[in-house]
Coordinates of C-alpha atoms and ligand atoms in Angstrom, one line a residue:
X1 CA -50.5 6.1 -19.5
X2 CA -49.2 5.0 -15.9
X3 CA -46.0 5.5 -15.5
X4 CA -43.6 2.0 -15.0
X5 CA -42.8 3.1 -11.2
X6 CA -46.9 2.9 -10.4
X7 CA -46.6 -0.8 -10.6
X8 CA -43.3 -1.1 -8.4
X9 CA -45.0 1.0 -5.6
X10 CA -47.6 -1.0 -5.3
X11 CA -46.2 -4.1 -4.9
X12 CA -44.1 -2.7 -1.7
X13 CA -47.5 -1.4 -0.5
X14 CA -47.3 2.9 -1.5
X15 CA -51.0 2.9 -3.4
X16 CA -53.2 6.0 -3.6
X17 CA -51.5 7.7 -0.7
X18 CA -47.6 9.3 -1.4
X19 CA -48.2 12.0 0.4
X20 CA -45.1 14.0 2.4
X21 CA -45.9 13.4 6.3
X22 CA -46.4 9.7 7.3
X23 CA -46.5 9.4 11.1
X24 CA -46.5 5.3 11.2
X25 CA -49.6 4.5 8.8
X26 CA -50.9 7.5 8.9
X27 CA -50.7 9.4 5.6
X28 CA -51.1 13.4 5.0
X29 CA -50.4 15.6 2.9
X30 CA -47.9 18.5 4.1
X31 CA -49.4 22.1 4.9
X32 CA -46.5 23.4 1.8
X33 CA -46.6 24.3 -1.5
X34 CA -46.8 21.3 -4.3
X35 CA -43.7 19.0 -5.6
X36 CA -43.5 17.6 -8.8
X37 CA -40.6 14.5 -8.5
X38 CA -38.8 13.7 -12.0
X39 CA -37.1 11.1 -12.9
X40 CA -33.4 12.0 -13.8
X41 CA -33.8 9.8 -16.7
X42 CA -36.1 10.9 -18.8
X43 CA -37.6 13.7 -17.2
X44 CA -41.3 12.1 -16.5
X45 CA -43.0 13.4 -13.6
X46 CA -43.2 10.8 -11.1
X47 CA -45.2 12.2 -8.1
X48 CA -46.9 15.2 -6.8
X49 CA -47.3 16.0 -3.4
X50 CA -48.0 19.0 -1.3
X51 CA -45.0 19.3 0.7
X52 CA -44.1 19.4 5.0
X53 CA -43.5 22.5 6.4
X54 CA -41.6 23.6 9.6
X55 CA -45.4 23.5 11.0
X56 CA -46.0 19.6 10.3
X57 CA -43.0 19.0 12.4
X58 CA -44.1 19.5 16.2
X59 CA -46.7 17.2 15.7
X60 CA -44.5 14.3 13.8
X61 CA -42.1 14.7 16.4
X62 CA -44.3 14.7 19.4
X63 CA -45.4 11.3 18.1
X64 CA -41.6 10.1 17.9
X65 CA -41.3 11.3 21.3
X66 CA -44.1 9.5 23.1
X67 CA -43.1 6.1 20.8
X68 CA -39.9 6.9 22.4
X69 CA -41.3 6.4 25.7
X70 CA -42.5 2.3 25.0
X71 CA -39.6 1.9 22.3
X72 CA -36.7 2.5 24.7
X73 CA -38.5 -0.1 27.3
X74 CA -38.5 -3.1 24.7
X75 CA -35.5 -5.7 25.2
X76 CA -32.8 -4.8 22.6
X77 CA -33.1 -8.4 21.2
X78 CA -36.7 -7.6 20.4
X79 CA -35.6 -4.3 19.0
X80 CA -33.0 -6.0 17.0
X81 CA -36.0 -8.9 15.9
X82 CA -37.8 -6.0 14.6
X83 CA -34.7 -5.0 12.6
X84 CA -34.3 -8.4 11.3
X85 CA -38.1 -8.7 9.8
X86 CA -37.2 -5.4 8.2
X87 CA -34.5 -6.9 6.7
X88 CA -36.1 -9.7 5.6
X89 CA -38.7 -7.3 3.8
X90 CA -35.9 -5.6 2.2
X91 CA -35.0 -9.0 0.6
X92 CA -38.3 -9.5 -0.9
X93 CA -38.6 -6.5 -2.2
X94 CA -34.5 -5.8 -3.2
X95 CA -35.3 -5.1 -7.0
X96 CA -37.8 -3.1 -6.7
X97 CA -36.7 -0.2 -4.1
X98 CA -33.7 -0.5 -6.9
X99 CA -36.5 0.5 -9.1
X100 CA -37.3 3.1 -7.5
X101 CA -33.6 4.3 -6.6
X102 CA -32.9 3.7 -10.6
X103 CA -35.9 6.0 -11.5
X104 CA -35.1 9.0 -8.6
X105 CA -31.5 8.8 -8.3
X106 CA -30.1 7.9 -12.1
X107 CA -28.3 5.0 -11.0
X108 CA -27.6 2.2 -12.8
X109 CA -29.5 -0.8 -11.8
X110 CA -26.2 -2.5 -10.4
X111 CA -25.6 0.6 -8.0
X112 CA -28.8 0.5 -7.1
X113 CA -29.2 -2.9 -6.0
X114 CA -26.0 -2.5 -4.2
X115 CA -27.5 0.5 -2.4
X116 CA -30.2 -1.9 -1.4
X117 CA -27.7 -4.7 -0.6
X118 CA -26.1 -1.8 1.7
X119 CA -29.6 -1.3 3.6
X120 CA -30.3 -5.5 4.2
X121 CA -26.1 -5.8 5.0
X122 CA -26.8 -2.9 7.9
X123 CA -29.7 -4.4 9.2
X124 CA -28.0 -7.9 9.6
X125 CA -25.2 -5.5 11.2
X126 CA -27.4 -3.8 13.8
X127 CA -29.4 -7.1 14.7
X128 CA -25.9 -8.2 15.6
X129 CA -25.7 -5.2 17.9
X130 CA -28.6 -5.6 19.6
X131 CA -27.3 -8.0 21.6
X132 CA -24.0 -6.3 22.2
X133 CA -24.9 -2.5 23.4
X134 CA -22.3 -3.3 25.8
X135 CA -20.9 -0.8 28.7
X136 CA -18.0 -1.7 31.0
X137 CA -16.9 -2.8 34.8
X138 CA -14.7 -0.4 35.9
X139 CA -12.4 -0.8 38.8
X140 CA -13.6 1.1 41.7
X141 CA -10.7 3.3 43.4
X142 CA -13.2 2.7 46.7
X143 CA -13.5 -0.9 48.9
X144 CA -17.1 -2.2 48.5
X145 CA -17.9 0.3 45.6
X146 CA -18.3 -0.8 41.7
X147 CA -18.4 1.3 38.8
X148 CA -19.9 0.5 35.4
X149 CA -21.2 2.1 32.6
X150 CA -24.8 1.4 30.6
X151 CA -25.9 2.4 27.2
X152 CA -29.2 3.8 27.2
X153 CA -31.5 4.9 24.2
X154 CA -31.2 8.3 23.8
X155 CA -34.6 9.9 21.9
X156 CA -36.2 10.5 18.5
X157 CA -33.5 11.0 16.1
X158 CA -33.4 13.4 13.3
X159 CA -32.5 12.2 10.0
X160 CA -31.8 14.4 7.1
X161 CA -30.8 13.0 3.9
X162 CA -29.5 13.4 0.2
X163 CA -30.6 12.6 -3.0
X164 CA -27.4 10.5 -3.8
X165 CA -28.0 7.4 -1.5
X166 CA -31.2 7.8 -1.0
X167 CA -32.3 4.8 1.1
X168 CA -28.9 3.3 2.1
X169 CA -27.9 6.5 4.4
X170 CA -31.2 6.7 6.1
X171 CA -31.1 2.7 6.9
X172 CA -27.6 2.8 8.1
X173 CA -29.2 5.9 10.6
X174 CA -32.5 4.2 11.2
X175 CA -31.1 0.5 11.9
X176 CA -28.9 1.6 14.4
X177 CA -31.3 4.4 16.0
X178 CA -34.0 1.3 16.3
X179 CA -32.0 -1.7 18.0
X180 CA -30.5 1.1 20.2
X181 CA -34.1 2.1 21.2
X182 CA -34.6 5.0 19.2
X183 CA -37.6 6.5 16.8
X184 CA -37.1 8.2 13.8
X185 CA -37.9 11.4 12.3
X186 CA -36.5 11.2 8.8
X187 CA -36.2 14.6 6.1
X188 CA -35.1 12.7 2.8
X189 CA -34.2 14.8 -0.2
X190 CA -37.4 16.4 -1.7
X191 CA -35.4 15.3 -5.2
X192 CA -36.0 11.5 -3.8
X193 CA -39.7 11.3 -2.1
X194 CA -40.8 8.6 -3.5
X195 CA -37.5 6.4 -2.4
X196 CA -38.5 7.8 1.4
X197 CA -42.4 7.1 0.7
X198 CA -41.2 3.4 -0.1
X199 CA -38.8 2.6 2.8
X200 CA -41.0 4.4 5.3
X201 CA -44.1 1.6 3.6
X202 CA -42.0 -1.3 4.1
X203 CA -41.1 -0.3 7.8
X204 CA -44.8 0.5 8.4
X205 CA -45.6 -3.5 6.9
X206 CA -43.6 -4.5 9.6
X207 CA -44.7 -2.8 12.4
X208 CA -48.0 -3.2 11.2
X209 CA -47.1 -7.1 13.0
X210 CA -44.9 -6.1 15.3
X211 CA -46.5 -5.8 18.7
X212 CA -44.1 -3.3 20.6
X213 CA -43.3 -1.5 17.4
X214 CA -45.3 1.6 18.8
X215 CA -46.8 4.3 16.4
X216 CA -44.5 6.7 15.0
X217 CA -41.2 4.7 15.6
X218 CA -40.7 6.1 11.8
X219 CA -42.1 9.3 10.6
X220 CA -41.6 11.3 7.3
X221 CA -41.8 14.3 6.1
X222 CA -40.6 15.6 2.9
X223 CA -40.0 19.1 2.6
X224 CA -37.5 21.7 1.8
X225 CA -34.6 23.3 3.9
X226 CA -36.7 24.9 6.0
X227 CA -38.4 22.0 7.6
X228 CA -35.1 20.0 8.2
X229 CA -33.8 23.5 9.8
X230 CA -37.3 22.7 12.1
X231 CA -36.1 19.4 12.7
X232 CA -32.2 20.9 13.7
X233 CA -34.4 23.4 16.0
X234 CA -36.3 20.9 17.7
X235 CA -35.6 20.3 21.5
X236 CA -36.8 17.0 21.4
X237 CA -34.7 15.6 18.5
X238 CA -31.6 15.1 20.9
X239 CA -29.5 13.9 18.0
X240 CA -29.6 14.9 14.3
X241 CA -27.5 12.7 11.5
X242 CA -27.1 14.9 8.6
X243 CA -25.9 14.1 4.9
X244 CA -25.3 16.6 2.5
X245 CA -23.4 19.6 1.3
X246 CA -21.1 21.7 3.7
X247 CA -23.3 24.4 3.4
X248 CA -26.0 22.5 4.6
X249 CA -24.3 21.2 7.3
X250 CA -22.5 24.0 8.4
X251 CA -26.3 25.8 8.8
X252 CA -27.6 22.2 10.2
X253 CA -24.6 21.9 13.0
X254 CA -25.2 25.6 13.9
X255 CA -28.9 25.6 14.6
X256 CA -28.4 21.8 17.0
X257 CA -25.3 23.2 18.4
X258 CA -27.2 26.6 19.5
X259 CA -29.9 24.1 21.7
X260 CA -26.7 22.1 22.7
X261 CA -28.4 18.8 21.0
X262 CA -25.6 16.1 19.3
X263 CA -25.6 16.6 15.4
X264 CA -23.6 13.7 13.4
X265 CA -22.1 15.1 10.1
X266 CA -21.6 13.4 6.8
X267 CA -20.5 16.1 4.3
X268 CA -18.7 16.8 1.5
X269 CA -15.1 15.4 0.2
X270 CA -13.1 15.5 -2.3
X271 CA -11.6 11.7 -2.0
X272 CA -7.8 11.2 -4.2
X273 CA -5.7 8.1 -4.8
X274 CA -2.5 8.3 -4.9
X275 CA -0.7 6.3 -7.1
X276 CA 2.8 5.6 -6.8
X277 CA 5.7 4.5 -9.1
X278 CA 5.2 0.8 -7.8
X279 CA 1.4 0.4 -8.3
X280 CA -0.2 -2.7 -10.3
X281 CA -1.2 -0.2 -13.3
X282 CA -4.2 -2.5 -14.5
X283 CA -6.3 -2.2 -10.7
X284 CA -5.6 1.3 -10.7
X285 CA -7.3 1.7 -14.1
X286 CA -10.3 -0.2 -13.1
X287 CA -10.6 1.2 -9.4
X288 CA -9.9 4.5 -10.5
X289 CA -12.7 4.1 -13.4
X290 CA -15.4 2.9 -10.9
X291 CA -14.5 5.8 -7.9
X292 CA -15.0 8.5 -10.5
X293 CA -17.5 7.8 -12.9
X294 CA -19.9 5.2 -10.9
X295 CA -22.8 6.9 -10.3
X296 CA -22.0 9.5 -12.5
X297 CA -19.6 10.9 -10.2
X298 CA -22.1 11.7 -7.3
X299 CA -20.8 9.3 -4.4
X300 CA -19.6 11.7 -1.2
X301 CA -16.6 9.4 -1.5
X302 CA -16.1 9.7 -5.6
X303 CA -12.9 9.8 -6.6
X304 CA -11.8 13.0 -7.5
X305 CA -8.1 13.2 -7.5
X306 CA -5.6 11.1 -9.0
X307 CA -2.2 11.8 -7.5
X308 CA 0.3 10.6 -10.0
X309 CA 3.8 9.9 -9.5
X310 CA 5.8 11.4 -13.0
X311 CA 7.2 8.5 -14.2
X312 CA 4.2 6.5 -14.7
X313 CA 1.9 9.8 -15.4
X314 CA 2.0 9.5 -19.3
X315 CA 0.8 6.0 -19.5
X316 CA -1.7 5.8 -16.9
X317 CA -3.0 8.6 -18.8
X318 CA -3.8 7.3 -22.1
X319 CA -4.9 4.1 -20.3
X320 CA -7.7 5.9 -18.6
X321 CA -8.5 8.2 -21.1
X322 CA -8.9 4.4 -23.7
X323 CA -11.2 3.8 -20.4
X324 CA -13.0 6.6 -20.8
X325 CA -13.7 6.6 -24.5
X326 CA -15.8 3.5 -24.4
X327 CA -17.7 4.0 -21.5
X328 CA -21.5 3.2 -22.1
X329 CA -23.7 6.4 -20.4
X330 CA -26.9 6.0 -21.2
X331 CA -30.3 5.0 -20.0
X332 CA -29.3 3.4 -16.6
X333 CA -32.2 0.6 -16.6
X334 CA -30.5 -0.5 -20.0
X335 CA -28.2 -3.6 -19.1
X336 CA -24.7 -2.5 -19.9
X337 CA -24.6 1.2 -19.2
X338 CA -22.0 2.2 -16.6
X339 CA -23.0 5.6 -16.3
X340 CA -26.6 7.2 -15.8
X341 CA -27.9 10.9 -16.0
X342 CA -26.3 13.9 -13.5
X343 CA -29.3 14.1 -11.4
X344 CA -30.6 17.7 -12.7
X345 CA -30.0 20.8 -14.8
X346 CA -28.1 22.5 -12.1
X347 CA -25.7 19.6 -12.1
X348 CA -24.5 19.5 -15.0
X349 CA -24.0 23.8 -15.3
X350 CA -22.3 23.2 -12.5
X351 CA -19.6 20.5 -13.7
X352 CA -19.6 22.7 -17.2
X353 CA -18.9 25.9 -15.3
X354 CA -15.8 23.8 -13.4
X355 CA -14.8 22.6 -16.4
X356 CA -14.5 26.1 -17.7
X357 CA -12.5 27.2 -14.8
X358 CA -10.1 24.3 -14.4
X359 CA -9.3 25.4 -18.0
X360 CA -8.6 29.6 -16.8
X361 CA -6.7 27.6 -14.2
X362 CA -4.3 26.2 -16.6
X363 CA -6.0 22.7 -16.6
X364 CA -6.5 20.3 -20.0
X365 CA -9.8 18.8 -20.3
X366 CA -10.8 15.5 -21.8
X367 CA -14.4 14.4 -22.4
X368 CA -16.5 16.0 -20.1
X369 CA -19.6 17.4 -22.8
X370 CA -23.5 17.2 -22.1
X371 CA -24.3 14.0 -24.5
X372 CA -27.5 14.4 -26.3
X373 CA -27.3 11.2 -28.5
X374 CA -28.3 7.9 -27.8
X375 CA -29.5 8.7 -24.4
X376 CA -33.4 9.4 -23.2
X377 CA -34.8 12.5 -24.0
X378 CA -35.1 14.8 -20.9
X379 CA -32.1 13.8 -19.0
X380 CA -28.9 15.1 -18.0
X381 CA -26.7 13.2 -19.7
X382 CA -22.3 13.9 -19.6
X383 CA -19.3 12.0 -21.1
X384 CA -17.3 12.3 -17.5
X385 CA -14.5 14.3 -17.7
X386 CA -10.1 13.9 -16.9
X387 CA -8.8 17.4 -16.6
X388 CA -4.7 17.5 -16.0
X389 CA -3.5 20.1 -13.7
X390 CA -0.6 21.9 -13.5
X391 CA -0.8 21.8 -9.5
X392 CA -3.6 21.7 -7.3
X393 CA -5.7 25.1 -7.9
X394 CA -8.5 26.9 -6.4
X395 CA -11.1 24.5 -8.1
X396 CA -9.5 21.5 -7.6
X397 CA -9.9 22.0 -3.8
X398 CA -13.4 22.2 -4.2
X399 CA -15.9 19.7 -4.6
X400 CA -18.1 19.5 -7.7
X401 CA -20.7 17.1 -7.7
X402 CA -20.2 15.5 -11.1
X403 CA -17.9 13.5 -12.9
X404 CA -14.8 15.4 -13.0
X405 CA -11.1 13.9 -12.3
X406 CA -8.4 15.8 -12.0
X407 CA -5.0 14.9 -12.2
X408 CA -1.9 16.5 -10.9
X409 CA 1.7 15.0 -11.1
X410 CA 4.3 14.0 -7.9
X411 CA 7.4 13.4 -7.7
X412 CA 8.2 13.0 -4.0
X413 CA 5.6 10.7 -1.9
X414 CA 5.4 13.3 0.8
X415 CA 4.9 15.7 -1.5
X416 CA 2.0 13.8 -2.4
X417 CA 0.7 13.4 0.7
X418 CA 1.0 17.3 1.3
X419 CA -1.2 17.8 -1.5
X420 CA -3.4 14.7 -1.1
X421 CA -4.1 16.5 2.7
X422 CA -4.3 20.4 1.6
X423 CA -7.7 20.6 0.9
X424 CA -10.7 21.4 3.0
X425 CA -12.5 18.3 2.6
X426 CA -11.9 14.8 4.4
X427 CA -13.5 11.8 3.6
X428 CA -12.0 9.4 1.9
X429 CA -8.5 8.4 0.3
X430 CA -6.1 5.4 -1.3
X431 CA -3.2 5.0 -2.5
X432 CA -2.5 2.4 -5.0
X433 CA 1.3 1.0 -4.3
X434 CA 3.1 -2.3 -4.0
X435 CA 5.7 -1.0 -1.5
X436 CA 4.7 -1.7 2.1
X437 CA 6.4 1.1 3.2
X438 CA 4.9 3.5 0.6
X439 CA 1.2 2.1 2.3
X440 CA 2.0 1.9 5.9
X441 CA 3.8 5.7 5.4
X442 CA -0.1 6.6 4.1
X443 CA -1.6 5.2 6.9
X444 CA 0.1 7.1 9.5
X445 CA -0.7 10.0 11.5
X446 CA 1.1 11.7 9.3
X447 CA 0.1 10.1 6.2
X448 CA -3.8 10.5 5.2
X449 CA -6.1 12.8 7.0
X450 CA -9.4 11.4 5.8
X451 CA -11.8 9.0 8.1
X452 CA -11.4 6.4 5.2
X453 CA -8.0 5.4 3.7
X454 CA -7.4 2.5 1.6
X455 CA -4.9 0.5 0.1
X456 CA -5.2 -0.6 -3.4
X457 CA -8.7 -0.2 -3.5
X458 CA -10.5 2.9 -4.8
X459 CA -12.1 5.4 -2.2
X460 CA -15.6 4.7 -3.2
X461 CA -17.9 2.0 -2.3
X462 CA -17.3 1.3 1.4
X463 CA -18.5 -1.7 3.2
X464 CA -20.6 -1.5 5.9
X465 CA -18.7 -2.8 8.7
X466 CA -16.4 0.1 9.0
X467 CA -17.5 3.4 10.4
X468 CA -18.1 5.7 7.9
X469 CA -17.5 9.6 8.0
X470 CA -14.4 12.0 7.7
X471 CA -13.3 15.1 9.3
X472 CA -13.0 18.8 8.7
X473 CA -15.1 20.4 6.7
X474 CA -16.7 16.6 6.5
X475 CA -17.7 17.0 9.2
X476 CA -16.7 14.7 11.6
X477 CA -19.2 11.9 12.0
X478 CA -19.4 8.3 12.0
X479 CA -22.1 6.7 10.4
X480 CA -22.5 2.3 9.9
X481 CA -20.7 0.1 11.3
X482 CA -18.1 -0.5 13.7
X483 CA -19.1 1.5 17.0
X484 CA -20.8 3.7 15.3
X485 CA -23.9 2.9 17.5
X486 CA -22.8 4.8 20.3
X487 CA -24.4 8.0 18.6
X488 CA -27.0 6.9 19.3
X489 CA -27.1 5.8 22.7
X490 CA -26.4 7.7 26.1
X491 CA -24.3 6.5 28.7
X492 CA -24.8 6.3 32.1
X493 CA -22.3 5.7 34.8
X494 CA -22.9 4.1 37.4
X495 CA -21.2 3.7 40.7
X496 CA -22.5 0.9 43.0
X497 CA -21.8 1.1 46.9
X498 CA -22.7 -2.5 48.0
X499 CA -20.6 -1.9 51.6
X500 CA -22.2 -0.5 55.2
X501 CA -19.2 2.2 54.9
X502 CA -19.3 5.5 53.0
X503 CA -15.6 6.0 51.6
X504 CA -15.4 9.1 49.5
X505 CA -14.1 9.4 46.2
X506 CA -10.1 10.8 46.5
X507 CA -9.6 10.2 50.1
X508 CA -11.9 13.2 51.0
X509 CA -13.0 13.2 55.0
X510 CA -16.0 14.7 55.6
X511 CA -17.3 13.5 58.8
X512 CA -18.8 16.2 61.4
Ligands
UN1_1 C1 -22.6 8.7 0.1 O1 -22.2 9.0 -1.0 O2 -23.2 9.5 0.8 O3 -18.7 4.2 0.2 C2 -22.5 7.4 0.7 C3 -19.6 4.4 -0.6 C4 -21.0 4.0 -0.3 C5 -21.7 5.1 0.5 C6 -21.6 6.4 0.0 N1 -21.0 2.8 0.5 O4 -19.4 4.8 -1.7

């Protein structure tokens, strides 16, 4: 019997040929060893393919380089027209890249069509930017002289990927890298090849019509560590954007920063909300219920922490824990279900073996068992967890990637803030108050350390407007919107003497 996802590929175009290198529409199969895609659901195999290895890279990205060389020459506003169409084609086919994201990832069918929703919103975004790659005027210190500044495209950029937003991080990468003039060589997660073989389809439709879209403006290749290590190596992938654990950016930023290319970091964190004496009790429940659980926990920006003032501790409690109880997990295709599978095995040891520890760490866990009722046979299935802490301990600083929230009790705001800060990760943050100075106090230098911090909204589910990143061990990198599309870009400055005299630059006489 063919599986349901057979039907959904074809329709976007994938028909006898996901294979793991795609250099524009042309298809191979990797020189590695086979990979056998299941679905988190259910456990059916979806795909086989023979994997890339760090040898199918030179020649992928020697393709990326010479498209470079036409790509970077085509008018931005075309660029950003070719963006647009792509756009368009994620429209049409919204529901069933969902599909697909539903059947790799886990996610509920609502996630995943906001995933999607992500991916058209950044290509309106970076159609938008075509036209506005602007540099400056400058004020020349020098009579008859003028300085400015361009933006130019910059090369083939590297884009490595995780399982968890499987197509929305690439686009946000790949719309940007396009209108700003630059090809793409894109590692997805080898746990998500078929969400990589789809987008890399629909870009291929389009550029299939798209005079200057020149072969090999997107390339694929789904492999393991090794060949996005190849990718970090390579001296003509000036800039590699990397999602993922710290471990694998840590080795990632080492390997680019050895060649001296640009790498772009999107790591872990290990998000909290604080949630003062003052806050509306009702929206913290609810956007403390979707940061944690949504997407079973496996957002880089799930919540994590709840930061509790004492006094309202108790009842914000048993109001999350009523939350908790009825929360429908289950098949994530099934209308209604909130939470989907953990994506493998590994995850869910993983969140048992935190669990386990938070406990030898003086913590009290709610919930938080493998379900095996009720739910598809073959998938990874957990009742997410609310573990109290008597303070915040070894595991609480680190990040598990599973639904785990732990929560640890304030009294003092600062003191909240200390312990909202002292942990390695920072990506994203809240607090939930209705005292202005309680939110502005967060939003100082001295309040939240994160790249994202919010008031009275959750620290999940970012739009795309805003750049999107965090720093320490996050990394540092921005990602989406806002200016975020100077990664991409070099810039040039330029100084312009339109005079018959030759005035140096600080006064300096040099005449003979
Ligand atoms: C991620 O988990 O890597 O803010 C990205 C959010 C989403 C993106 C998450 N817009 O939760």
């Amino acid at each position: 019997m063919t599986h349901p996802i057979q039907e959904v590929l074809q329709r976007i175009g994938v028909n006898d040929h996901p294979v793991a290198v795609a250099v524009g529409n042309t298809w191979q199969a990797g020189a590695g060893e086979a990979l056998t895609g299941k679905s988190p659901i259910d456990g059916s195999t979806l795909v086989t393919l023979t994997q890339a290895t760090p040898s199918d890279v030179d020649t992928v990205v020697a393709t990326a380089r010479s498209a470079f060389q036409t790509w970077r020459n085509v008018p931005a506003p075309r660029r950003g027209e070719f963006v647009r169409l792509i756009g368009n084609a994620l429209r049409e086919h919204k529901a069933d890249l969902a599909a697909i994201v539903s059947w790799e990832a886990g996610k509920i069918t609502q996630e995943a069509l906001g995933e999607v929703q992500e991916m058209i919103d950044i290509c309106d975004f970076a159609v938008g930017q075509s036209r506005q790659l602007y540099g400056k005027t400058i004020a020349s210190e020098r009579p008859g002289h003028r300085l400015m500044e361009q933006w130019h495209p910059l090369g083939p950029v590297g884009v490595i990927s995780a399982f968890n937003f499987p197509v929305a991080v690439w686009s946000w990468n790949a719309m940007l890298a396009f209108v700003c003039g630059d090809p793409v060589v894109w590692k997805p997660s080898e746990k998500t090849p078929l969400c990589a073989i789809a987008c890399q389809q629909i870009v291929n439709n389009v550029a299939r019509d798209f005079p200057e879209a020149p072969d090999g403006i997107s390339s694929l290749l789904i492999g393991g560590a090794d060949v996005g290590q190849a990718l970090a190596a390579h001296p003509d992938l000036p800039l590699i954007s990397a999602t993922g654990s710290v471990p694998m950016g840590r080795a990632v930023a080492s390997t680019v920063a050895g060649r001296l290319g640009l790498s772009l970091l999107e790591l872990g964190g290990n998000n909290a909300m604080i949630v003062t004496e003052s806050a509306d009790l009702e929206m913290t429940v609810r956007s403390a219920l979707f940061s944690a659980v949504g997407t079973c926990g496996q957002r880089c920006t799930s919540l994590r922490r709840l930061i509790v003032h004492d006094s309202i501790a108790d009842k914000l409690l048993t109001s999350l824990k009523k939350a908790y109880e009825k929360l429908p997990i289950g098949n994530p295709l099934d209308e209604g279900t909130l939470v989907g599978p953990l994506i493998d095995q590994r995850s869910l040891d993983a969140m048992q073996t935190a669990l386990r520890t938070a406990e030898e760490q003086g913590g009290t866990v709610h919930f938080g068992n493998p379900i095996m009722q009720d739910v598809p046979a073959g998938g990874c299935y957990v009742h997410p967890a609310i573990v109290e802490m008597p303070g915040q301990t070894e595991i609480v600083q680190q990040e598990t990637f599973a639904p785990i929230l732990y929560v640890i009790r304030y009294t003092e705001l600062d003191e909240a803030i200390a312990l909202h800060n002292g942990v390695p990760q920072g990506l994203s943050s809240s607090i939930m108050t209705n005292d202005i100075r309680q939110a502005e106090q967060f939003l100082t230098p001295a309040g939240s350390d994160c790249g994202i911090a919010n008031v009275n909204v959750g620290p999940s589910g970012a739009e795309i407007g805003g750049a999107f990143g965090g720093e320490k061990e996050t990394g540092g990198g921005r990602e989406s919107g806002s200016d975020a599309w100077k990664a991409y870009m070099r810039r040039a400055t330029n100084t312009i003497n339109y005079s018959t005299e030759l005035p140096l630059a600080q006064g300096i006489k040099f005449d003979l």
